[in-house]
């Protein structure tokens, strides 16, 4: 599924998890609340009217975080990530994320920009994904 026409709706959405193995990354994501009139395709919204699913990135060529080349697997190091910006092309993504921790962990507010260049990027729609988190 082509998620590129819906990236603006991910502003104020969230990154629930990240799985990075070898040359593949999967971002578990949810958009902000949407109106059903905003949907132009056959996309099922979640019960809270958001797009939820997995962004699959395969054949990774390069990953940078805040313009620094990442030499280790990308991990979700904080409790939650609020999406500030999400851009996608055929072979790259850019995610700007405001990371936060919840009590009893020390309060943190960390902002990062993740860029990934890859051979293949696609979206898997999972309307009840947030129920797992």
mmCIF file of C-alpha atoms in Angstrom:
data_model
loop_
_atom_site.group_PDB
_atom_site.id
_atom_site.type_symbol
_atom_site.label_atom_id
_atom_site.label_comp_id
_atom_site.label_asym_id
_atom_site.label_seq_id
_atom_site.Cartn_x
_atom_site.Cartn_y
_atom_site.Cartn_z
ATOM 1 C CA UNK A 1 0.000 0.000 0.000
ATOM 2 C CA UNK A 2 1.187 3.521 -0.807
ATOM 3 C CA UNK A 3 1.175 5.532 2.416
ATOM 4 C CA UNK A 4 2.950 8.580 0.922
ATOM 5 C CA UNK A 5 -0.252 10.602 0.371
ATOM 6 C CA UNK A 6 -1.126 10.261 4.073
ATOM 7 C CA UNK A 7 2.185 11.272 5.668
ATOM 8 C CA UNK A 8 0.843 14.678 6.810
ATOM 9 C CA UNK A 9 -1.651 12.849 9.038
ATOM 10 C CA UNK A 10 1.234 11.269 10.968
ATOM 11 C CA UNK A 11 2.153 14.657 12.474
ATOM 12 C CA UNK A 12 1.265 14.176 16.171
ATOM 13 C CA UNK A 13 1.068 10.419 15.593
ATOM 14 C CA UNK A 14 3.366 7.961 17.352
ATOM 15 C CA UNK A 15 6.125 5.418 16.903
ATOM 16 C CA UNK A 16 5.284 2.481 19.140
ATOM 17 C CA UNK A 17 8.230 0.245 18.322
ATOM 18 C CA UNK A 18 11.199 -0.258 16.004
ATOM 19 C CA UNK A 19 12.622 -3.605 14.902
ATOM 20 C CA UNK A 20 15.947 -3.538 13.060
ATOM 21 C CA UNK A 21 17.523 -6.777 11.867
ATOM 22 C CA UNK A 22 20.308 -6.933 9.294
ATOM 23 C CA UNK A 23 19.153 -4.850 6.304
ATOM 24 C CA UNK A 24 15.511 -4.461 7.386
ATOM 25 C CA UNK A 25 13.736 -1.999 9.682
ATOM 26 C CA UNK A 26 10.090 -2.072 10.697
ATOM 27 C CA UNK A 27 8.537 1.011 12.309
ATOM 28 C CA UNK A 28 5.299 0.333 14.228
ATOM 29 C CA UNK A 29 3.358 3.578 13.763
ATOM 30 C CA UNK A 30 0.023 5.318 14.210
ATOM 31 C CA UNK A 31 -1.203 8.542 12.650
ATOM 32 C CA UNK A 32 -3.065 11.263 14.475
ATOM 33 C CA UNK A 33 -6.860 11.068 14.517
ATOM 34 C CA UNK A 34 -8.370 11.489 11.062
ATOM 35 C CA UNK A 35 -11.723 12.106 9.443
ATOM 36 C CA UNK A 36 -13.013 9.225 7.318
ATOM 37 C CA UNK A 37 -13.495 11.774 4.517
ATOM 38 C CA UNK A 38 -9.688 12.147 4.389
ATOM 39 C CA UNK A 39 -9.285 8.533 3.233
ATOM 40 C CA UNK A 40 -9.193 8.123 -0.541
ATOM 41 C CA UNK A 41 -8.210 4.438 -0.633
ATOM 42 C CA UNK A 42 -9.390 1.195 0.867
ATOM 43 C CA UNK A 43 -7.766 1.805 4.266
ATOM 44 C CA UNK A 44 -9.401 0.611 7.445
ATOM 45 C CA UNK A 45 -8.985 3.081 10.286
ATOM 46 C CA UNK A 46 -8.500 2.004 13.903
ATOM 47 C CA UNK A 47 -11.225 2.408 16.514
ATOM 48 C CA UNK A 48 -9.703 5.819 17.380
ATOM 49 C CA UNK A 49 -9.826 6.853 13.691
ATOM 50 C CA UNK A 50 -6.105 6.665 12.974
ATOM 51 C CA UNK A 51 -4.027 4.817 10.405
ATOM 52 C CA UNK A 52 -2.014 2.149 12.210
ATOM 53 C CA UNK A 53 0.473 -0.325 10.890
ATOM 54 C CA UNK A 54 4.023 -1.233 10.063
ATOM 55 C CA UNK A 55 6.351 0.686 7.782
ATOM 56 C CA UNK A 56 8.635 -1.953 6.246
ATOM 57 C CA UNK A 57 12.027 -0.847 4.959
ATOM 58 C CA UNK A 58 14.119 -3.494 3.175
ATOM 59 C CA UNK A 59 17.505 -3.535 1.503
ATOM 60 C CA UNK A 60 18.839 -0.749 3.681
ATOM 61 C CA UNK A 61 21.697 1.178 2.156
ATOM 62 C CA UNK A 62 22.187 3.858 4.811
ATOM 63 C CA UNK A 63 20.709 4.970 8.147
ATOM 64 C CA UNK A 64 21.475 8.310 9.760
ATOM 65 C CA UNK A 65 20.249 9.768 13.030
ATOM 66 C CA UNK A 66 20.703 13.530 13.329
ATOM 67 C CA UNK A 67 22.970 13.435 10.252
ATOM 68 C CA UNK A 68 25.333 10.884 11.842
ATOM 69 C CA UNK A 69 25.774 7.503 10.182
ATOM 70 C CA UNK A 70 24.326 4.753 12.366
ATOM 71 C CA UNK A 71 26.764 1.872 12.833
ATOM 72 C CA UNK A 72 24.531 -0.269 15.076
ATOM 73 C CA UNK A 73 20.901 -1.422 14.881
ATOM 74 C CA UNK A 74 18.297 1.297 15.337
ATOM 75 C CA UNK A 75 16.403 0.830 18.613
ATOM 76 C CA UNK A 76 13.529 2.537 20.385
ATOM 77 C CA UNK A 77 15.296 3.739 23.521
ATOM 78 C CA UNK A 78 12.404 5.697 25.047
ATOM 79 C CA UNK A 79 8.828 4.897 26.069
ATOM 80 C CA UNK A 80 7.164 6.656 23.172
ATOM 81 C CA UNK A 81 7.919 8.720 20.125
ATOM 82 C CA UNK A 82 5.646 11.524 18.937
ATOM 83 C CA UNK A 83 6.005 12.060 15.208
ATOM 84 C CA UNK A 84 6.763 15.639 14.305
ATOM 85 C CA UNK A 85 7.303 15.067 10.575
ATOM 86 C CA UNK A 86 7.166 12.074 8.206
ATOM 87 C CA UNK A 87 8.368 12.151 4.615
ATOM 88 C CA UNK A 88 8.624 9.226 2.241
ATOM 89 C CA UNK A 89 9.832 8.685 -1.313
ATOM 90 C CA UNK A 90 10.222 5.506 -3.302
ATOM 91 C CA UNK A 91 13.596 4.733 -1.727
ATOM 92 C CA UNK A 92 13.908 6.835 1.419
ATOM 93 C CA UNK A 93 12.124 7.986 4.538
ATOM 94 C CA UNK A 94 12.678 10.795 6.987
ATOM 95 C CA UNK A 95 11.077 10.681 10.430
ATOM 96 C CA UNK A 96 11.388 13.551 12.899
ATOM 97 C CA UNK A 97 10.516 12.237 16.344
ATOM 98 C CA UNK A 98 10.128 13.789 19.781
ATOM 99 C CA UNK A 99 11.001 10.972 22.209
ATOM 100 C CA UNK A 100 9.609 10.866 25.754
ATOM 101 C CA UNK A 101 9.774 8.671 28.849
ATOM 102 C CA UNK A 102 6.993 8.135 31.371
ATOM 103 C CA UNK A 103 7.321 7.983 35.182
ATOM 104 C CA UNK A 104 8.881 6.364 37.103
ATOM 105 C CA UNK A 105 11.670 6.738 34.520
ATOM 106 C CA UNK A 106 13.429 10.094 34.552
ATOM 107 C CA UNK A 107 11.621 12.628 32.375
ATOM 108 C CA UNK A 108 13.326 13.092 29.038
ATOM 109 C CA UNK A 109 12.520 15.017 25.940
ATOM 110 C CA UNK A 110 14.822 14.061 23.074
ATOM 111 C CA UNK A 111 14.326 15.075 19.438
ATOM 112 C CA UNK A 112 15.865 13.138 16.556
ATOM 113 C CA UNK A 113 15.679 12.994 12.788
ATOM 114 C CA UNK A 114 16.016 9.519 11.291
ATOM 115 C CA UNK A 115 16.838 9.101 7.592
ATOM 116 C CA UNK A 116 16.849 5.725 5.865
ATOM 117 C CA UNK A 117 17.798 4.983 2.251
ATOM 118 C CA UNK A 118 16.701 1.560 1.035
ATOM 119 C CA UNK A 119 15.707 -0.540 -1.955
ATOM 120 C CA UNK A 120 12.106 -1.191 -0.912
ATOM 121 C CA UNK A 121 9.625 0.634 1.346
ATOM 122 C CA UNK A 122 6.019 -0.387 1.894
ATOM 123 C CA UNK A 123 3.167 -0.026 4.381
ATOM 124 C CA UNK A 124 1.259 -2.838 6.110
ATOM 125 C CA UNK A 125 -2.055 -1.533 7.468
ATOM 126 C CA UNK A 126 -2.992 -3.028 10.891
ATOM 127 C CA UNK A 127 -6.019 -1.132 12.307
ATOM 128 C CA UNK A 128 -5.727 -2.725 15.781
ATOM 129 C CA UNK A 129 -1.929 -2.422 16.175
ATOM 130 C CA UNK A 130 -2.140 -0.032 19.113
ATOM 131 C CA UNK A 131 -4.063 -2.674 21.087
ATOM 132 C CA UNK A 132 -0.758 -4.587 21.311
ATOM 133 C CA UNK A 133 1.015 -1.671 23.012
#
